[in-house]
C-alpha positions as a LaTeX table, in Angstrom:
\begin{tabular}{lrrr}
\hline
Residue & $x$ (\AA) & $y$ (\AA) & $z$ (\AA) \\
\hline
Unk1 & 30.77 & 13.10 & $-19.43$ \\
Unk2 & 29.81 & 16.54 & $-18.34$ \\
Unk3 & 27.26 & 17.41 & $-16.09$ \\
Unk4 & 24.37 & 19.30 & $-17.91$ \\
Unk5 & 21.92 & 19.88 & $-15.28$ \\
Unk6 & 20.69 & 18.07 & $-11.78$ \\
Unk7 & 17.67 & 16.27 & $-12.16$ \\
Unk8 & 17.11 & 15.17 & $-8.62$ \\
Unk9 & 19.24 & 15.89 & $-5.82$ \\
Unk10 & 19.08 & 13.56 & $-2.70$ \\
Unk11 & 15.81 & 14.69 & $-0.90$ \\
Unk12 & 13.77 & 15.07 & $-4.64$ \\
Unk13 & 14.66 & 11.35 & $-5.51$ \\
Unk14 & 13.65 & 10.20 & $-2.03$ \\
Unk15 & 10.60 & 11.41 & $-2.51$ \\
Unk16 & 9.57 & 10.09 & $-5.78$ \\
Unk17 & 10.95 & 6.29 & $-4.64$ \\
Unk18 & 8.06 & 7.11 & $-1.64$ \\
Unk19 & 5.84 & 8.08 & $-3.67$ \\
Unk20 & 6.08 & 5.26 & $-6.21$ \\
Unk21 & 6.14 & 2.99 & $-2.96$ \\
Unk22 & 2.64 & 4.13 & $-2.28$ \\
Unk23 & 1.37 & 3.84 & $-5.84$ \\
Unk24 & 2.32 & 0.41 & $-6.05$ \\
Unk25 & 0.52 & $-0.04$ & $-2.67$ \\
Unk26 & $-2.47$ & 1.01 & $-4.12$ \\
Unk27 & $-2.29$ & $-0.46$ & $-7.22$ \\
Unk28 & $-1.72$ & $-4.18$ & $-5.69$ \\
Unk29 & $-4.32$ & $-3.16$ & $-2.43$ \\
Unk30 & $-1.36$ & $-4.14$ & $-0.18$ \\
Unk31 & 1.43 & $-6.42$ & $-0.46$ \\
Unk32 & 0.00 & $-10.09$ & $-0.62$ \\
Unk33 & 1.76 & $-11.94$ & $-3.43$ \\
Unk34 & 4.26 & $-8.76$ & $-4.04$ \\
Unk35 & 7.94 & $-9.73$ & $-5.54$ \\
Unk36 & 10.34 & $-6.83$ & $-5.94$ \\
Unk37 & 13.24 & $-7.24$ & $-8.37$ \\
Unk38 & 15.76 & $-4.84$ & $-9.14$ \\
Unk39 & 17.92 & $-5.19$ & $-12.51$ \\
Unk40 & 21.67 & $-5.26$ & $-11.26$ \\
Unk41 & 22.83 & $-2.36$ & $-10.13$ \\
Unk42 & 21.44 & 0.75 & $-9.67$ \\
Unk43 & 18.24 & $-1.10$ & $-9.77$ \\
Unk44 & 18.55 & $-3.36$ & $-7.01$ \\
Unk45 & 19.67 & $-0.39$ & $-5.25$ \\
Unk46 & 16.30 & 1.26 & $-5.65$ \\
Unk47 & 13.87 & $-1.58$ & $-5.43$ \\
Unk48 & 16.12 & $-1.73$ & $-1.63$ \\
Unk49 & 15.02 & 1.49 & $-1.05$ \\
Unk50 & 11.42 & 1.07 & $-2.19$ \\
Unk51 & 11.18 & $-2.30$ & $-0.18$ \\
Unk52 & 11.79 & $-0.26$ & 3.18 \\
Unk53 & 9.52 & 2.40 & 2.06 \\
Unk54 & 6.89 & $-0.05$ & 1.87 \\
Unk55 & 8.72 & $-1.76$ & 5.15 \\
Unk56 & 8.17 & 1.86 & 6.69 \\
Unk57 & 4.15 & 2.04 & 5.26 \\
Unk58 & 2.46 & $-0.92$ & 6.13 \\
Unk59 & 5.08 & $-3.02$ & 8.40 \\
Unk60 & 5.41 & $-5.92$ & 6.29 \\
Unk61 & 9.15 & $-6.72$ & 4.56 \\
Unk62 & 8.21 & $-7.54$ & 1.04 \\
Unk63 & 10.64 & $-10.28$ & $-0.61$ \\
Unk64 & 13.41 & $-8.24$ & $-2.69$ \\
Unk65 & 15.64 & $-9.50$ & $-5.08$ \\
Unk66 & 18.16 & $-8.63$ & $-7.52$ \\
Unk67 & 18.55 & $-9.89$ & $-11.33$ \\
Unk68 & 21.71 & $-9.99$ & $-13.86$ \\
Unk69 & 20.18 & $-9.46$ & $-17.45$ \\
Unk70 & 23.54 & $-9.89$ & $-19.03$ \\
Unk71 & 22.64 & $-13.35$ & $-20.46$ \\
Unk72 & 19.27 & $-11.83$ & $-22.12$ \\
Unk73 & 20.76 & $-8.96$ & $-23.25$ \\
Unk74 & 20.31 & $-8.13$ & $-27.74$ \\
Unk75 & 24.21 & $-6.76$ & $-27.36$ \\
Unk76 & 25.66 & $-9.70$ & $-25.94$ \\
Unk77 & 28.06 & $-10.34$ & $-28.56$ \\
Unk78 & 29.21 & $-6.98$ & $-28.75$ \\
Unk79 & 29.19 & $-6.44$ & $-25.09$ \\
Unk80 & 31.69 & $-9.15$ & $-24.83$ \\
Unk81 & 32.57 & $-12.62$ & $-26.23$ \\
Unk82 & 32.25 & $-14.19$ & $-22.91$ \\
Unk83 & 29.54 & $-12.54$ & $-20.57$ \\
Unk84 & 30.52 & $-13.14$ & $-17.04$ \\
Unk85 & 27.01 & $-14.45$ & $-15.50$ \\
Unk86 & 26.17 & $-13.77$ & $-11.98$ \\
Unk87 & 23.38 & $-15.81$ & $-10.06$ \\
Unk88 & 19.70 & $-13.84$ & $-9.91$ \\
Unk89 & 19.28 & $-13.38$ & $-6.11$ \\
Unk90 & 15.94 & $-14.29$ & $-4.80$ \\
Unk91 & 14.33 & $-14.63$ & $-1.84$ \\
Unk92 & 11.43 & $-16.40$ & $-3.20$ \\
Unk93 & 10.13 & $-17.92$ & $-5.84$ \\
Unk94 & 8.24 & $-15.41$ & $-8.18$ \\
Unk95 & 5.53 & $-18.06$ & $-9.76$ \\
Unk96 & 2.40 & $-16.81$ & $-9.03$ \\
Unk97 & 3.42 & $-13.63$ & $-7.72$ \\
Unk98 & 2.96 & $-9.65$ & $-9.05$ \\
Unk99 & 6.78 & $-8.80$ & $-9.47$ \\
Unk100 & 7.59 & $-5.01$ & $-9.26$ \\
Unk101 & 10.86 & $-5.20$ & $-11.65$ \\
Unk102 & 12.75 & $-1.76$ & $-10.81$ \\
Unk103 & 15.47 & 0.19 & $-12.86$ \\
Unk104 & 17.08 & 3.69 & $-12.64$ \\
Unk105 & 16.14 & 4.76 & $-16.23$ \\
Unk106 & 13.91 & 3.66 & $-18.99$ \\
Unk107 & 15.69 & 4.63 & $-21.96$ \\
Unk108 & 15.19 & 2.41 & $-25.09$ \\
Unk109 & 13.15 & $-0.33$ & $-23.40$ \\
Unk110 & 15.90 & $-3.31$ & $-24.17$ \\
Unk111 & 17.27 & $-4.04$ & $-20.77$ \\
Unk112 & 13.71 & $-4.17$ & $-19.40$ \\
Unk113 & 13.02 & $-6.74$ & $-22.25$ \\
Unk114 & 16.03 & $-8.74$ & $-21.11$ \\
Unk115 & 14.73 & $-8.46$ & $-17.40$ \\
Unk116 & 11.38 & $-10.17$ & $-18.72$ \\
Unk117 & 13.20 & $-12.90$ & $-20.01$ \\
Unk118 & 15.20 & $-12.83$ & $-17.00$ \\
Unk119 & 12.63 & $-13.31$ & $-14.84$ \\
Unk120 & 10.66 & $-16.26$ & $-17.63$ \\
Unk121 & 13.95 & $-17.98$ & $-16.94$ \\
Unk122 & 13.60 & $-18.51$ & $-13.50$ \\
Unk123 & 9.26 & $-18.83$ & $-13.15$ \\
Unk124 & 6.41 & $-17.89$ & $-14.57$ \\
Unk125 & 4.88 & $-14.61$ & $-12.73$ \\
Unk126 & 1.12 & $-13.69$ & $-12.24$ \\
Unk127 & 2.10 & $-10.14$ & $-13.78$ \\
Unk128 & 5.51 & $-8.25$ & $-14.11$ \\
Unk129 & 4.87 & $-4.08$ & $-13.25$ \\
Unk130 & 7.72 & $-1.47$ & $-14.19$ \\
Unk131 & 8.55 & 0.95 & $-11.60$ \\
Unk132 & 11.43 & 3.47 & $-12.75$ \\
Unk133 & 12.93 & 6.26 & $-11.23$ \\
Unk134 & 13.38 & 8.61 & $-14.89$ \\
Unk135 & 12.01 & 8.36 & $-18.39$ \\
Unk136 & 14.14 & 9.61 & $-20.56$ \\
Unk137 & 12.61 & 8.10 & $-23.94$ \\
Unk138 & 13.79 & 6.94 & $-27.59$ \\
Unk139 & 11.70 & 3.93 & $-26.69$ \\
Unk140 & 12.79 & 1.22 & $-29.32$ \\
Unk141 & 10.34 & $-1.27$ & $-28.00$ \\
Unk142 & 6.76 & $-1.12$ & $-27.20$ \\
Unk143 & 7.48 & $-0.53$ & $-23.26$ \\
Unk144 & 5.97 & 1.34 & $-20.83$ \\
Unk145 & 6.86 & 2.03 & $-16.70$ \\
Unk146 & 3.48 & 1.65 & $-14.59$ \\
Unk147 & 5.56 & 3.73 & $-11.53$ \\
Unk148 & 7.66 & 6.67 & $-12.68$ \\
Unk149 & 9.39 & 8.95 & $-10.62$ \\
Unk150 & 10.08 & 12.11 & $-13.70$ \\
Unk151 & 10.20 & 12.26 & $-17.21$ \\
Unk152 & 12.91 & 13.55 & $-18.80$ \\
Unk153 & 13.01 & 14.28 & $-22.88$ \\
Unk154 & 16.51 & 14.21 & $-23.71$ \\
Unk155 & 18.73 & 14.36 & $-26.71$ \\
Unk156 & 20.20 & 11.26 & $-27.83$ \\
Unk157 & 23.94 & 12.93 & $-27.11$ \\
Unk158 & 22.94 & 13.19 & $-23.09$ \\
Unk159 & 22.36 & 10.26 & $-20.91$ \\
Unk160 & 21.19 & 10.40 & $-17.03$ \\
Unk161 & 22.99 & 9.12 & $-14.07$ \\
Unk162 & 21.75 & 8.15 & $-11.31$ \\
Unk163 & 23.98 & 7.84 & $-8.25$ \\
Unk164 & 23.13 & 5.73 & $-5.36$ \\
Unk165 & 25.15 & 5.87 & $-1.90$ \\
Unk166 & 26.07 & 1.99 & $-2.31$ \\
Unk167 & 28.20 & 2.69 & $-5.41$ \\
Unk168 & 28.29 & 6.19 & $-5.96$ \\
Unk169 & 28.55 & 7.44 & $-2.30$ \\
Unk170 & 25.73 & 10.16 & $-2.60$ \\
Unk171 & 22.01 & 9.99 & $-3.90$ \\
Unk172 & 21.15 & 11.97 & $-6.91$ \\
Unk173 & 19.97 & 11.75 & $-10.56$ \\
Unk174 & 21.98 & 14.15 & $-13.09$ \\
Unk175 & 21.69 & 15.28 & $-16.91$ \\
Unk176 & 25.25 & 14.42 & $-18.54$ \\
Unk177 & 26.20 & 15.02 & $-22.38$ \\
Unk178 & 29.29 & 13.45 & $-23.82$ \\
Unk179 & 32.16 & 16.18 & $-24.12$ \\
Unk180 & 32.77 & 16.33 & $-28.03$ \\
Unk181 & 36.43 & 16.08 & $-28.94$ \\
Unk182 & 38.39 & 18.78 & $-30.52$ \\
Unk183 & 41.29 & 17.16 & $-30.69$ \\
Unk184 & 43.20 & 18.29 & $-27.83$ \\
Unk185 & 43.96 & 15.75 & $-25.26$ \\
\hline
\end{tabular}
């Protein structure tokens, strides 16, 4: 992958994660009966960071949690023949609760389908909200983010990574495009 463009260098992605921390303070009118669940990995990492935003804002530690969508994924058989499954870490049980499910980038809309059935699989919710930090669209499936940090049109040949200090060291979000091949190795 080659790097096309940054979309949002450290401070620019810190802001929108505040900013969406806000909005979904507003939205809910606090955080009474607030769930946050990040889709493993770069998700959990940001609903972390949007849990001590809202930490930072009103002084209350909302319950945070992560979730492996692996099992509810449409690809499963081509992703592997046996999925290795990984426990959905939560701090609380969701029934009854608004759950904030959180993701780095909305892209076709099927691993935020497999994070709804995810989260069916392990209680029933009052309401599930999106918050994502880009939009890139090609939506396959009728989804849409309630929180999003920037929308990005982008050509099916680029994809957008977003790098997060726990596995990438440094905080950013960046416009990549598969290098074509001209046959030289």
């Amino acid at each position: 992958m080659k790097v096309k463009a940054m979309l949002m260098d450290e401070m620019t992605l810190k802001r929108s994660l505040m900013r969406i921390s806000h909005e979904i303070l507003e939205k809910n009118k606090g955080t009474d009966g607030l769930v946050i669940l990040g889709i493993r990995r770069r998700g959990k990492a940001l609903a972390g960071m949007i849990r001590d935003n809202i930490e930072k804002i009103e002084g209350v530690r909302v319950p945070c949690g992560e979730l492996d969508i692996n099992f509810y994924r449409d690809d499963l058989t081509r992703a592997s023949e046996q999925p290795v499954l990984r426990n959905t870490l939560l701090e609380v049980p969701i029934a009854g609760q608004k759950v904030i499910l959180v993701d780095d980038v909305l892209y076709t809309g099927r691993t935020v389908r497999a994070g709804i059935e995810a989260i069916f699989s392990v209680g029933r919710p009052k309401e599930i909200q999106l918050a994502i930090l880009i939009d890139r669209g090609h939506r396959e499936l009728p989804i849409r983010a309630d929180y999003v940090g920037k929308s990005i049109p982008t050509a099916k040949t680029e994809t957008v990574r977003v790098l997060v200090p726990e596995f990438d060291g440094e905080t950013a979000a960046l416009l990549c495009e598969r290098e074509e091949n001209n046959g030289t190795n």
